[in-house]
């Protein structure tokens, strides 16, 4: 299945799980460091200030994205995969935009 179709199917599945709430993908950015995450989220929030949710796939991008959202005084909530000590501390901060992080176990999933 081509990547575009697989991605579209995932969004459809997520919308179904959310009871039909519509999700609009407004932008994508890639990165794996806090700097890349911050830069990507800053750009997204400048272009789409009404962004409500940010999802990131690694600890660096989550941390940078959450800091950028807070710095921009955005109400966007940040979620992601790949726990770290820094992210655990951010989750405890009531002023942080970071809402939830799940951890991954690469060796248990076949790394």
PDB file of N, CA, C and O in Angstrom, residues 13-76:
ATOM      1  N   UNK A  13      -8.929   5.915  10.966  1.00  0.00           N
ATOM      2  CA  UNK A  13      -9.074   5.074  12.159  1.00  0.00           C
ATOM      3  C   UNK A  13      -9.091   5.909  13.430  1.00  0.00           C
ATOM      4  O   UNK A  13      -9.890   5.663  14.336  1.00  0.00           O
ATOM      5  N   UNK A  14      -8.224   6.901  13.510  1.00  0.00           N
ATOM      6  CA  UNK A  14      -8.177   7.767  14.691  1.00  0.00           C
ATOM      7  C   UNK A  14      -9.480   8.536  14.833  1.00  0.00           C
ATOM      8  O   UNK A  14     -10.048   8.628  15.924  1.00  0.00           O
ATOM      9  N   UNK A  15      -9.986   9.088  13.737  1.00  0.00           N
ATOM     10  CA  UNK A  15     -11.259   9.812  13.791  1.00  0.00           C
ATOM     11  C   UNK A  15     -12.393   8.893  14.264  1.00  0.00           C
ATOM     12  O   UNK A  15     -13.239   9.307  15.051  1.00  0.00           O
ATOM     13  N   UNK A  16     -12.400   7.660  13.784  1.00  0.00           N
ATOM     14  CA  UNK A  16     -13.426   6.712  14.224  1.00  0.00           C
ATOM     15  C   UNK A  16     -13.320   6.432  15.715  1.00  0.00           C
ATOM     16  O   UNK A  16     -14.327   6.366  16.421  1.00  0.00           O
ATOM     17  N   UNK A  17     -12.090   6.269  16.209  1.00  0.00           N
ATOM     18  CA  UNK A  17     -11.893   6.026  17.638  1.00  0.00           C
ATOM     19  C   UNK A  17     -12.328   7.218  18.480  1.00  0.00           C
ATOM     20  O   UNK A  17     -12.749   7.062  19.623  1.00  0.00           O
ATOM     21  N   UNK A  18     -12.228   8.400  17.917  1.00  0.00           N
ATOM     22  CA  UNK A  18     -12.606   9.616  18.639  1.00  0.00           C
ATOM     23  C   UNK A  18     -14.088   9.941  18.469  1.00  0.00           C
ATOM     24  O   UNK A  18     -14.519  11.046  18.766  1.00  0.00           O
ATOM     25  N   UNK A  19     -14.845   8.986  18.001  1.00  0.00           N
ATOM     26  CA  UNK A  19     -16.279   9.198  17.882  1.00  0.00           C
ATOM     27  C   UNK A  19     -16.662  10.123  16.742  1.00  0.00           C
ATOM     28  O   UNK A  19     -17.652  10.826  16.825  1.00  0.00           O
ATOM     29  N   UNK A  20     -15.850  10.150  15.690  1.00  0.00           N
ATOM     30  CA  UNK A  20     -16.188  10.967  14.529  1.00  0.00           C
ATOM     31  C   UNK A  20     -15.654  12.387  14.579  1.00  0.00           C
ATOM     32  O   UNK A  20     -15.933  13.172  13.681  1.00  0.00           O
ATOM     33  N   UNK A  21     -14.925  12.746  15.624  1.00  0.00           N
ATOM     34  CA  UNK A  21     -14.326  14.078  15.677  1.00  0.00           C
ATOM     35  C   UNK A  21     -13.372  14.208  14.494  1.00  0.00           C
ATOM     36  O   UNK A  21     -12.547  13.344  14.260  1.00  0.00           O
ATOM     37  N   UNK A  22     -13.498  15.269  13.721  1.00  0.00           N
ATOM     38  CA  UNK A  22     -12.679  15.441  12.525  1.00  0.00           C
ATOM     39  C   UNK A  22     -11.297  15.980  12.901  1.00  0.00           C
ATOM     40  O   UNK A  22     -11.166  16.875  13.728  1.00  0.00           O
ATOM     41  N   UNK A  23     -10.304  15.397  12.256  1.00  0.00           N
ATOM     42  CA  UNK A  23      -8.921  15.822  12.439  1.00  0.00           C
ATOM     43  C   UNK A  23      -8.424  16.353  11.106  1.00  0.00           C
ATOM     44  O   UNK A  23      -8.590  15.705  10.076  1.00  0.00           O
ATOM     45  N   UNK A  24      -7.837  17.519  11.122  1.00  0.00           N
ATOM     46  CA  UNK A  24      -7.260  18.083   9.908  1.00  0.00           C
ATOM     47  C   UNK A  24      -5.751  18.176  10.099  1.00  0.00           C
ATOM     48  O   UNK A  24      -5.278  18.857  11.005  1.00  0.00           O
ATOM     49  N   UNK A  25      -5.013  17.474   9.267  1.00  0.00           N
ATOM     50  CA  UNK A  25      -3.561  17.544   9.286  1.00  0.00           C
ATOM     51  C   UNK A  25      -3.161  18.812   8.543  1.00  0.00           C
ATOM     52  O   UNK A  25      -3.349  18.908   7.334  1.00  0.00           O
ATOM     53  N   UNK A  26      -2.643  19.807   9.279  1.00  0.00           N
ATOM     54  CA  UNK A  26      -2.331  21.097   8.652  1.00  0.00           C
ATOM     55  C   UNK A  26      -0.866  21.236   8.281  1.00  0.00           C
ATOM     56  O   UNK A  26      -0.522  22.058   7.440  1.00  0.00           O
ATOM     57  N   UNK A  27       0.006  20.445   8.906  1.00  0.00           N
ATOM     58  CA  UNK A  27       1.427  20.576   8.598  1.00  0.00           C
ATOM     59  C   UNK A  27       2.187  19.387   9.147  1.00  0.00           C
ATOM     60  O   UNK A  27       1.724  18.713  10.064  1.00  0.00           O
ATOM     61  N   UNK A  28       3.346  19.156   8.575  1.00  0.00           N
ATOM     62  CA  UNK A  28       4.256  18.129   9.059  1.00  0.00           C
ATOM     63  C   UNK A  28       5.656  18.724   9.102  1.00  0.00           C
ATOM     64  O   UNK A  28       6.016  19.542   8.266  1.00  0.00           O
ATOM     65  N   UNK A  29       6.421  18.305  10.083  1.00  0.00           N
ATOM     66  CA  UNK A  29       7.823  18.719  10.188  1.00  0.00           C
ATOM     67  C   UNK A  29       8.600  17.514  10.693  1.00  0.00           C
ATOM     68  O   UNK A  29       8.067  16.692  11.429  1.00  0.00           O
ATOM     69  N   UNK A  30       9.836  17.403  10.276  1.00  0.00           N
ATOM     70  CA  UNK A  30      10.639  16.280  10.749  1.00  0.00           C
ATOM     71  C   UNK A  30      11.803  16.796  11.570  1.00  0.00           C
ATOM     72  O   UNK A  30      12.249  17.926  11.403  1.00  0.00           O
ATOM     73  N   UNK A  31      12.262  15.962  12.465  1.00  0.00           N
ATOM     74  CA  UNK A  31      13.393  16.327  13.307  1.00  0.00           C
ATOM     75  C   UNK A  31      13.578  15.288  14.382  1.00  0.00           C
ATOM     76  O   UNK A  31      12.681  14.499  14.656  1.00  0.00           O
ATOM     77  N   UNK A  32      14.743  15.295  14.991  1.00  0.00           N
ATOM     78  CA  UNK A  32      14.982  14.331  16.062  1.00  0.00           C
ATOM     79  C   UNK A  32      15.734  14.942  17.232  1.00  0.00           C
ATOM     80  O   UNK A  32      16.188  14.235  18.107  1.00  0.00           O
ATOM     81  N   UNK A  33      15.847  16.252  17.243  1.00  0.00           N
ATOM     82  CA  UNK A  33      16.495  16.940  18.358  1.00  0.00           C
ATOM     83  C   UNK A  33      15.544  18.007  18.897  1.00  0.00           C
ATOM     84  O   UNK A  33      14.624  18.424  18.190  1.00  0.00           O
ATOM     85  N   UNK A  34      15.771  18.474  20.107  1.00  0.00           N
ATOM     86  CA  UNK A  34      14.935  19.564  20.617  1.00  0.00           C
ATOM     87  C   UNK A  34      14.967  20.806  19.714  1.00  0.00           C
ATOM     88  O   UNK A  34      13.940  21.465  19.532  1.00  0.00           O
ATOM     89  N   UNK A  35      16.116  21.083  19.131  1.00  0.00           N
ATOM     90  CA  UNK A  35      16.220  22.251  18.247  1.00  0.00           C
ATOM     91  C   UNK A  35      15.342  22.073  17.012  1.00  0.00           C
ATOM     92  O   UNK A  35      14.613  22.984  16.619  1.00  0.00           O
ATOM     93  N   UNK A  36      15.416  20.893  16.398  1.00  0.00           N
ATOM     94  CA  UNK A  36      14.574  20.629  15.230  1.00  0.00           C
ATOM     95  C   UNK A  36      13.093  20.667  15.610  1.00  0.00           C
ATOM     96  O   UNK A  36      12.268  21.208  14.865  1.00  0.00           O
ATOM     97  N   UNK A  37      12.768  20.081  16.746  1.00  0.00           N
ATOM     98  CA  UNK A  37      11.376  20.088  17.203  1.00  0.00           C
ATOM     99  C   UNK A  37      10.866  21.495  17.441  1.00  0.00           C
ATOM    100  O   UNK A  37       9.765  21.850  17.020  1.00  0.00           O
ATOM    101  N   UNK A  38      11.667  22.306  18.107  1.00  0.00           N
ATOM    102  CA  UNK A  38      11.271  23.689  18.381  1.00  0.00           C
ATOM    103  C   UNK A  38      11.100  24.465  17.083  1.00  0.00           C
ATOM    104  O   UNK A  38      10.106  25.176  16.904  1.00  0.00           O
ATOM    105  N   UNK A  39      12.053  24.326  16.173  1.00  0.00           N
ATOM    106  CA  UNK A  39      11.957  25.054  14.903  1.00  0.00           C
ATOM    107  C   UNK A  39      10.727  24.632  14.112  1.00  0.00           C
ATOM    108  O   UNK A  39      10.015  25.474  13.556  1.00  0.00           O
ATOM    109  N   UNK A  40      10.478  23.319  14.053  1.00  0.00           N
ATOM    110  CA  UNK A  40       9.318  22.823  13.318  1.00  0.00           C
ATOM    111  C   UNK A  40       8.011  23.314  13.903  1.00  0.00           C
ATOM    112  O   UNK A  40       7.127  23.779  13.180  1.00  0.00           O
ATOM    113  N   UNK A  41       7.878  23.227  15.213  1.00  0.00           N
ATOM    114  CA  UNK A  41       6.630  23.652  15.861  1.00  0.00           C
ATOM    115  C   UNK A  41       6.462  25.164  15.771  1.00  0.00           C
ATOM    116  O   UNK A  41       5.351  25.651  15.533  1.00  0.00           O
ATOM    117  N   UNK A  42       7.527  25.923  15.907  1.00  0.00           N
ATOM    118  CA  UNK A  42       7.420  27.379  15.754  1.00  0.00           C
ATOM    119  C   UNK A  42       6.893  27.740  14.372  1.00  0.00           C
ATOM    120  O   UNK A  42       6.003  28.583  14.233  1.00  0.00           O
ATOM    121  N   UNK A  43       7.421  27.085  13.352  1.00  0.00           N
ATOM    122  CA  UNK A  43       6.969  27.345  11.985  1.00  0.00           C
ATOM    123  C   UNK A  43       5.501  26.971  11.817  1.00  0.00           C
ATOM    124  O   UNK A  43       4.715  27.724  11.236  1.00  0.00           O
ATOM    125  N   UNK A  44       5.125  25.808  12.337  1.00  0.00           N
ATOM    126  CA  UNK A  44       3.730  25.369  12.232  1.00  0.00           C
ATOM    127  C   UNK A  44       2.803  26.354  12.932  1.00  0.00           C
ATOM    128  O   UNK A  44       1.767  26.749  12.386  1.00  0.00           O
ATOM    129  N   UNK A  45       3.169  26.787  14.135  1.00  0.00           N
ATOM    130  CA  UNK A  45       2.305  27.702  14.887  1.00  0.00           C
ATOM    131  C   UNK A  45       2.245  29.089  14.256  1.00  0.00           C
ATOM    132  O   UNK A  45       1.215  29.765  14.357  1.00  0.00           O
ATOM    133  N   UNK A  46       3.314  29.516  13.604  1.00  0.00           N
ATOM    134  CA  UNK A  46       3.278  30.801  12.899  1.00  0.00           C
ATOM    135  C   UNK A  46       2.326  30.734  11.709  1.00  0.00           C
ATOM    136  O   UNK A  46       1.582  31.672  11.454  1.00  0.00           O
ATOM    137  N   UNK A  47       2.361  29.617  10.988  1.00  0.00           N
ATOM    138  CA  UNK A  47       1.507  29.466   9.810  1.00  0.00           C
ATOM    139  C   UNK A  47       0.070  29.097  10.175  1.00  0.00           C
ATOM    140  O   UNK A  47      -0.856  29.421   9.436  1.00  0.00           O
ATOM    141  N   UNK A  48      -0.090  28.390  11.275  1.00  0.00           N
ATOM    142  CA  UNK A  48      -1.404  27.900  11.703  1.00  0.00           C
ATOM    143  C   UNK A  48      -1.584  28.145  13.203  1.00  0.00           C
ATOM    144  O   UNK A  48      -1.521  27.211  13.994  1.00  0.00           O
ATOM    145  N   UNK A  49      -1.792  29.399  13.594  1.00  0.00           N
ATOM    146  CA  UNK A  49      -1.869  29.695  15.030  1.00  0.00           C
ATOM    147  C   UNK A  49      -3.022  29.018  15.747  1.00  0.00           C
ATOM    148  O   UNK A  49      -3.004  28.900  16.971  1.00  0.00           O
ATOM    149  N   UNK A  50      -4.011  28.519  15.020  1.00  0.00           N
ATOM    150  CA  UNK A  50      -5.138  27.850  15.674  1.00  0.00           C
ATOM    151  C   UNK A  50      -4.886  26.350  15.854  1.00  0.00           C
ATOM    152  O   UNK A  50      -5.796  25.619  16.248  1.00  0.00           O
ATOM    153  N   UNK A  51      -3.652  25.898  15.622  1.00  0.00           N
ATOM    154  CA  UNK A  51      -3.298  24.498  15.824  1.00  0.00           C
ATOM    155  C   UNK A  51      -3.665  24.088  17.249  1.00  0.00           C
ATOM    156  O   UNK A  51      -3.340  24.790  18.205  1.00  0.00           O
ATOM    157  N   UNK A  52      -4.346  22.954  17.378  1.00  0.00           N
ATOM    158  CA  UNK A  52      -4.798  22.502  18.682  1.00  0.00           C
ATOM    159  C   UNK A  52      -4.007  21.324  19.232  1.00  0.00           C
ATOM    160  O   UNK A  52      -3.988  21.102  20.431  1.00  0.00           O
ATOM    161  N   UNK A  53      -3.367  20.545  18.357  1.00  0.00           N
ATOM    162  CA  UNK A  53      -2.696  19.339  18.795  1.00  0.00           C
ATOM    163  C   UNK A  53      -1.419  19.139  18.000  1.00  0.00           C
ATOM    164  O   UNK A  53      -1.393  19.351  16.794  1.00  0.00           O
ATOM    165  N   UNK A  54      -0.370  18.765  18.708  1.00  0.00           N
ATOM    166  CA  UNK A  54       0.916  18.459  18.081  1.00  0.00           C
ATOM    167  C   UNK A  54       1.305  17.069  18.536  1.00  0.00           C
ATOM    168  O   UNK A  54       1.267  16.765  19.733  1.00  0.00           O
ATOM    169  N   UNK A  55       1.663  16.213  17.579  1.00  0.00           N
ATOM    170  CA  UNK A  55       2.115  14.868  17.882  1.00  0.00           C
ATOM    171  C   UNK A  55       3.538  14.718  17.381  1.00  0.00           C
ATOM    172  O   UNK A  55       3.851  15.098  16.251  1.00  0.00           O
ATOM    173  N   UNK A  56       4.418  14.186  18.222  1.00  0.00           N
ATOM    174  CA  UNK A  56       5.825  14.002  17.846  1.00  0.00           C
ATOM    175  C   UNK A  56       6.243  12.568  18.127  1.00  0.00           C
ATOM    176  O   UNK A  56       5.743  11.924  19.051  1.00  0.00           O
ATOM    177  N   UNK A  57       7.191  12.076  17.333  1.00  0.00           N
ATOM    178  CA  UNK A  57       7.538  10.655  17.391  1.00  0.00           C
ATOM    179  C   UNK A  57       8.837  10.340  18.118  1.00  0.00           C
ATOM    180  O   UNK A  57       9.271   9.198  18.108  1.00  0.00           O
ATOM    181  N   UNK A  58       9.456  11.330  18.753  1.00  0.00           N
ATOM    182  CA  UNK A  58      10.675  11.028  19.512  1.00  0.00           C
ATOM    183  C   UNK A  58      10.880  12.074  20.598  1.00  0.00           C
ATOM    184  O   UNK A  58      10.308  13.168  20.555  1.00  0.00           O
ATOM    185  N   UNK A  59      11.691  11.733  21.583  1.00  0.00           N
ATOM    186  CA  UNK A  59      11.867  12.569  22.780  1.00  0.00           C
ATOM    187  C   UNK A  59      12.374  13.968  22.456  1.00  0.00           C
ATOM    188  O   UNK A  59      11.900  14.953  23.017  1.00  0.00           O
ATOM    189  N   UNK A  60      13.338  14.069  21.558  1.00  0.00           N
ATOM    190  CA  UNK A  60      13.892  15.382  21.223  1.00  0.00           C
ATOM    191  C   UNK A  60      12.858  16.305  20.618  1.00  0.00           C
ATOM    192  O   UNK A  60      12.729  17.474  21.004  1.00  0.00           O
ATOM    193  N   UNK A  61      12.109  15.781  19.672  1.00  0.00           N
ATOM    194  CA  UNK A  61      11.100  16.599  19.003  1.00  0.00           C
ATOM    195  C   UNK A  61       9.962  16.947  19.955  1.00  0.00           C
ATOM    196  O   UNK A  61       9.435  18.061  19.920  1.00  0.00           O
ATOM    197  N   UNK A  62       9.592  16.023  20.825  1.00  0.00           N
ATOM    198  CA  UNK A  62       8.542  16.321  21.811  1.00  0.00           C
ATOM    199  C   UNK A  62       8.990  17.466  22.716  1.00  0.00           C
ATOM    200  O   UNK A  62       8.252  18.429  22.928  1.00  0.00           O
ATOM    201  N   UNK A  63      10.191  17.370  23.255  1.00  0.00           N
ATOM    202  CA  UNK A  63      10.693  18.392  24.176  1.00  0.00           C
ATOM    203  C   UNK A  63      10.769  19.756  23.489  1.00  0.00           C
ATOM    204  O   UNK A  63      10.298  20.759  24.028  1.00  0.00           O
ATOM    205  N   UNK A  64      11.364  19.795  22.309  1.00  0.00           N
ATOM    206  CA  UNK A  64      11.466  21.064  21.581  1.00  0.00           C
ATOM    207  C   UNK A  64      10.117  21.621  21.210  1.00  0.00           C
ATOM    208  O   UNK A  64       9.874  22.828  21.314  1.00  0.00           O
ATOM    209  N   UNK A  65       9.212  20.736  20.783  1.00  0.00           N
ATOM    210  CA  UNK A  65       7.876  21.180  20.408  1.00  0.00           C
ATOM    211  C   UNK A  65       7.099  21.747  21.575  1.00  0.00           C
ATOM    212  O   UNK A  65       6.419  22.756  21.450  1.00  0.00           O
ATOM    213  N   UNK A  66       7.202  21.109  22.732  1.00  0.00           N
ATOM    214  CA  UNK A  66       6.491  21.596  23.916  1.00  0.00           C
ATOM    215  C   UNK A  66       7.031  22.955  24.360  1.00  0.00           C
ATOM    216  O   UNK A  66       6.265  23.846  24.709  1.00  0.00           O
ATOM    217  N   UNK A  67       8.339  23.110  24.312  1.00  0.00           N
ATOM    218  CA  UNK A  67       8.947  24.394  24.680  1.00  0.00           C
ATOM    219  C   UNK A  67       8.512  25.483  23.701  1.00  0.00           C
ATOM    220  O   UNK A  67       8.158  26.593  24.101  1.00  0.00           O
ATOM    221  N   UNK A  68       8.527  25.162  22.406  1.00  0.00           N
ATOM    222  CA  UNK A  68       8.131  26.148  21.395  1.00  0.00           C
ATOM    223  C   UNK A  68       6.670  26.547  21.558  1.00  0.00           C
ATOM    224  O   UNK A  68       6.332  27.731  21.448  1.00  0.00           O
ATOM    225  N   UNK A  69       5.798  25.589  21.829  1.00  0.00           N
ATOM    226  CA  UNK A  69       4.381  25.896  22.018  1.00  0.00           C
ATOM    227  C   UNK A  69       4.181  26.798  23.228  1.00  0.00           C
ATOM    228  O   UNK A  69       3.416  27.765  23.182  1.00  0.00           O
ATOM    229  N   UNK A  70       4.900  26.506  24.300  1.00  0.00           N
ATOM    230  CA  UNK A  70       4.786  27.328  25.510  1.00  0.00           C
ATOM    231  C   UNK A  70       5.336  28.734  25.253  1.00  0.00           C
ATOM    232  O   UNK A  70       4.726  29.724  25.637  1.00  0.00           O
ATOM    233  N   UNK A  71       6.464  28.809  24.574  1.00  0.00           N
ATOM    234  CA  UNK A  71       7.084  30.095  24.261  1.00  0.00           C
ATOM    235  C   UNK A  71       6.168  30.950  23.387  1.00  0.00           C
ATOM    236  O   UNK A  71       6.122  32.171  23.535  1.00  0.00           O
ATOM    237  N   UNK A  72       5.424  30.305  22.483  1.00  0.00           N
ATOM    238  CA  UNK A  72       4.512  31.019  21.589  1.00  0.00           C
ATOM    239  C   UNK A  72       3.182  31.345  22.272  1.00  0.00           C
ATOM    240  O   UNK A  72       2.296  31.925  21.648  1.00  0.00           O
ATOM    241  N   UNK A  73       3.052  30.943  23.534  1.00  0.00           N
ATOM    242  CA  UNK A  73       1.808  31.121  24.281  1.00  0.00           C
ATOM    243  C   UNK A  73       0.628  30.468  23.556  1.00  0.00           C
ATOM    244  O   UNK A  73      -0.491  30.958  23.583  1.00  0.00           O
ATOM    245  N   UNK A  74       0.917  29.344  22.922  1.00  0.00           N
ATOM    246  CA  UNK A  74      -0.092  28.584  22.201  1.00  0.00           C
ATOM    247  C   UNK A  74      -0.864  27.701  23.176  1.00  0.00           C
ATOM    248  O   UNK A  74      -0.336  27.279  24.201  1.00  0.00           O
ATOM    249  N   UNK A  75      -2.091  27.425  22.841  1.00  0.00           N
ATOM    250  CA  UNK A  75      -2.880  26.489  23.637  1.00  0.00           C
ATOM    251  C   UNK A  75      -2.782  25.069  23.067  1.00  0.00           C
ATOM    252  O   UNK A  75      -3.425  24.155  23.588  1.00  0.00           O
ATOM    253  N   UNK A  76      -1.982  24.880  22.017  1.00  0.00           N
ATOM    254  CA  UNK A  76      -1.817  23.561  21.410  1.00  0.00           C
ATOM    255  C   UNK A  76      -1.284  22.573  22.441  1.00  0.00           C
ATOM    256  O   UNK A  76      -0.355  22.879  23.195  1.00  0.00           O
TER     257      UNK A  76
END
